[in-house]
Structure formats: C-alpha cells, structure tokens
Tab-separated table of C-alpha atoms in Angstrom:
chain	number	residue	atom	x	y	z
A	1	MET	CA	197.661	96.617	-56.219
A	2	LYS	CA	200.802	97.028	-54.131
A	3	ALA	CA	202.986	100.122	-54.067
A	4	LYS	CA	205.603	100.223	-56.796
A	5	PHE	CA	207.450	102.360	-59.271
A	6	LYS	CA	205.912	101.999	-62.732
A	7	THR	CA	208.879	103.603	-64.493
A	8	ALA	CA	212.605	103.651	-63.813
A	9	LEU	CA	214.435	106.746	-62.649
A	10	GLN	CA	216.454	108.361	-65.432
A	11	VAL	CA	218.354	111.519	-64.562
A	12	LYS	CA	221.153	113.672	-65.936
A	13	LEU	CA	223.626	115.663	-63.838
A	14	ILE	CA	223.266	119.364	-64.663
A	15	ASP	CA	225.241	121.028	-61.839
A	16	GLU	CA	227.862	118.947	-60.061
A	17	GLN	CA	228.835	121.660	-57.595
A	18	ARG	CA	225.258	122.106	-56.337
A	19	ASN	CA	224.304	118.426	-56.862
A	20	ARG	CA	221.394	119.208	-59.212
A	21	TRP	CA	219.942	116.587	-61.527
A	22	ARG	CA	217.242	116.756	-64.226
A	23	VAL	CA	214.627	113.994	-64.536
A	24	MET	CA	214.840	112.807	-68.154
A	25	GLN	CA	211.576	110.844	-68.390
A	26	PRO	CA	208.459	110.845	-66.210
A	27	LEU	CA	208.904	108.907	-62.977
A	28	VAL	CA	205.642	107.235	-61.960
A	29	PHE	CA	204.966	105.780	-58.518
A	30	TYR	CA	201.762	104.024	-57.470
A	31	SER	CA	200.849	104.508	-53.798
A	32	ALA	CA	198.777	101.697	-52.349
A	33	ILE	CA	198.126	103.792	-49.228
A	34	PHE	CA	196.572	106.661	-51.187
A	35	THR	CA	195.464	104.505	-54.173
A	36	HIS	CA	196.930	107.123	-56.486
A	37	PHE	CA	199.587	107.415	-59.176
A	38	PHE	CA	202.119	110.189	-58.585
A	39	ALA	CA	204.010	111.242	-61.725
A	40	VAL	CA	207.127	113.400	-61.609
A	41	PRO	CA	207.376	115.152	-64.985
A	42	ALA	CA	210.459	115.039	-67.170
A	43	GLY	CA	212.458	118.217	-66.671
A	44	THR	CA	211.967	118.312	-62.899
A	45	ILE	CA	215.141	119.329	-61.038
A	46	THR	CA	216.167	117.378	-57.938
A	47	ASP	CA	219.042	117.052	-55.500
A	48	PHE	CA	217.758	113.646	-54.350
A	49	ALA	CA	217.726	113.353	-50.559
A	50	SER	CA	219.278	116.430	-48.970
A	51	VAL	CA	221.319	114.881	-46.227
A	52	PRO	CA	223.565	116.983	-43.993
A	53	ARG	CA	227.194	116.086	-44.585
A	54	VAL	CA	227.565	115.075	-40.941
A	55	PRO	CA	229.422	111.735	-41.175
A	56	LEU	CA	226.883	109.546	-39.332
A	57	ALA	CA	223.847	111.088	-41.048
A	58	TYR	CA	225.443	110.754	-44.468
A	59	LEU	CA	226.562	107.182	-43.763
A	60	LEU	CA	222.986	106.203	-42.850
A	61	ALA	CA	221.083	108.084	-45.536
A	62	GLY	CA	223.404	109.575	-48.150
A	63	ASP	CA	223.020	108.383	-51.733
A	64	THR	CA	220.040	106.240	-50.744
A	65	ALA	CA	216.464	105.939	-52.000
A	66	ARG	CA	217.014	108.133	-55.051
A	67	ALA	CA	213.710	107.431	-56.828
A	68	ALA	CA	211.740	107.892	-53.595
A	69	ALA	CA	213.613	111.144	-52.942
A	70	VAL	CA	212.736	112.468	-56.410
A	71	VAL	CA	209.033	111.777	-55.835
A	72	HIS	CA	209.285	113.424	-52.409
A	73	ASP	CA	211.065	116.509	-53.807
A	74	TYR	CA	208.355	116.879	-56.439
A	75	LEU	CA	205.495	116.435	-53.969
A	76	TYR	CA	207.096	119.044	-51.706
A	77	THR	CA	206.517	121.691	-54.372
A	78	GLY	CA	202.943	121.899	-53.095
A	79	ILE	CA	201.351	119.079	-55.082
A	80	VAL	CA	199.963	117.509	-51.879
A	81	GLU	CA	199.962	118.240	-48.163
A	82	ARG	CA	203.298	117.794	-46.417
A	83	GLU	CA	202.193	114.755	-44.393
A	84	VAL	CA	201.015	113.006	-47.565
A	85	ALA	CA	204.349	113.736	-49.276
A	86	ASP	CA	206.260	112.342	-46.302
A	87	ASP	CA	204.085	109.216	-46.111
A	88	VAL	CA	204.523	108.618	-49.861
A	89	PHE	CA	208.286	108.974	-49.334
A	90	LEU	CA	208.222	106.247	-46.672
A	91	GLU	CA	206.075	104.003	-48.851
A	92	ALA	CA	208.260	104.582	-51.929
A	93	MET	CA	211.396	103.741	-49.952
A	94	ALA	CA	209.799	100.470	-48.843
A	95	ALA	CA	208.751	99.709	-52.425
A	96	SER	CA	212.351	100.350	-53.517
A	97	GLY	CA	213.693	97.834	-51.029
A	98	VAL	CA	215.252	100.310	-48.594
A	99	PRO	CA	215.545	98.415	-45.287
A	100	ALA	CA	213.445	99.605	-42.356
A	101	TRP	CA	216.513	100.493	-40.255
A	102	ARG	CA	217.414	103.042	-42.936
A	103	ARG	CA	214.021	104.282	-44.172
A	104	TYR	CA	212.474	105.152	-40.793
A	105	PRO	CA	215.268	107.528	-39.731
A	106	MET	CA	215.031	109.180	-43.169
A	107	TYR	CA	211.265	109.465	-42.791
A	108	TRP	CA	211.531	110.980	-39.319
A	109	ALA	CA	214.169	113.427	-40.531
A	110	VAL	CA	211.768	114.809	-43.160
A	111	ARG	CA	208.936	114.867	-40.621
A	112	ALA	CA	211.123	116.858	-38.213
A	113	CYS	CA	212.803	119.191	-40.706
A	114	GLY	CA	211.004	118.974	-44.015
A	115	GLY	CA	208.746	121.953	-43.379
A	116	SER	CA	211.699	124.300	-43.763
A	117	ARG	CA	212.391	122.808	-47.183
A	118	ARG	CA	208.879	122.870	-48.611
A	119	GLY	CA	208.979	125.085	-51.656
A	120	ALA	CA	212.672	125.935	-51.166
A	121	ALA	CA	215.985	124.151	-51.485
A	122	THR	CA	217.430	124.446	-47.994
A	123	LEU	CA	219.353	121.881	-45.996
A	124	CYS	CA	218.172	120.781	-42.623
A	125	THR	CA	220.436	120.903	-39.580
A	126	GLY	CA	221.266	118.901	-36.445
A	127	ARG	CA	217.785	118.551	-35.023
A	128	CYS	CA	216.954	116.206	-37.918
A	129	ALA	CA	219.442	113.615	-36.716
A	130	ARG	CA	218.097	113.801	-33.155
A	131	ALA	CA	214.485	113.557	-34.341
A	132	ALA	CA	215.282	110.691	-36.690
A	133	GLY	CA	216.862	108.695	-33.882
A	134	ALA	CA	213.786	109.116	-31.679
A	135	GLY	CA	211.338	108.792	-34.554
A	136	ILE	CA	210.999	105.052	-34.879
A	137	SER	CA	209.604	104.525	-31.401
A	138	ALA	CA	207.405	107.642	-31.686
A	139	ARG	CA	205.808	106.332	-34.887
A	140	ARG	CA	205.107	102.985	-33.248
A	141	ARG	CA	203.459	104.751	-30.290
A	142	SER	CA	201.286	106.880	-32.569
A	143	ARG	CA	200.174	103.858	-34.589
A	144	SER	CA	199.300	102.001	-31.369
A	145	ALA	CA	197.244	104.974	-30.167
A	146	GLU	CA	195.257	104.996	-33.431
A	147	ARG	CA	194.181	101.367	-32.972
C-alpha cells in the first residue's frame, strides 16, 4: 500500500492572533515507509508549519502542507522518535502532492531546528533557512553512503 491520507483535514480556527487551530475529526495518515497508520485525534491543537516570517522562507513554505504539518506537530509531542516524525513529515508532504523543490527545504528545516520545538511551541530562527538550503544535497549524499 502506498502512503496516503485516509481522512481529510478538518480544522477550526480557535485563536487567530496566535494562529492556533483545533483538529475537528481524526486525521489518519498511512506511512508506507513505516507500514503504520498515524492518527491525530480530534481536539489536537496545531499551528500547522511554524515558518519564520522571513519573506523568502515564508514564500517557500508558508501555508503549505497543512495536513502533513498537523501529523508532524502531533508526532512531535513524543509519540515517536524525532527522526521518525521528520521522515513521516517528508513522506506525508509527498503523498499530499507537495513538489520536491518545496518539501525538501521544509524537511531539512525541521531536521535542523525541530529539536527545539519538540514538546514546545517555539519558532525556529535563521539557521533553519541556511540548513534547508544545504539540506537537499546532504540528504542525497547520506542516501548514497547507505547504499
């Protein structure tokens, strides 16, 4: 079975100033990589992808991959190891049709800065953008080394 969302994302805005949304029905994603269903429960609070409001970063990643970001936010609460959560995020973005030129920088940003966010709602700073830019070639090198 290939990776895909089994349910649609349904959310309700609960705090416009802080950009907080409540998941209104369970969001279920099947990961082909981990052969596992990940279910975000109704009632979960999310801010989607926390992207610094730096113009270039926001242009590339802002308001993108919402369902994948909700799954990632939920997994970052300690449900799985950080690397698993980040890999599921990448897979969910691909399953959602996010183009590679956009999903890999987002993936590398969470790899570089996501540890500071795990279990807390903090925004990442400038090093994310630098890491994301270098991330695509680094991931290719690491995959080549594994083979």
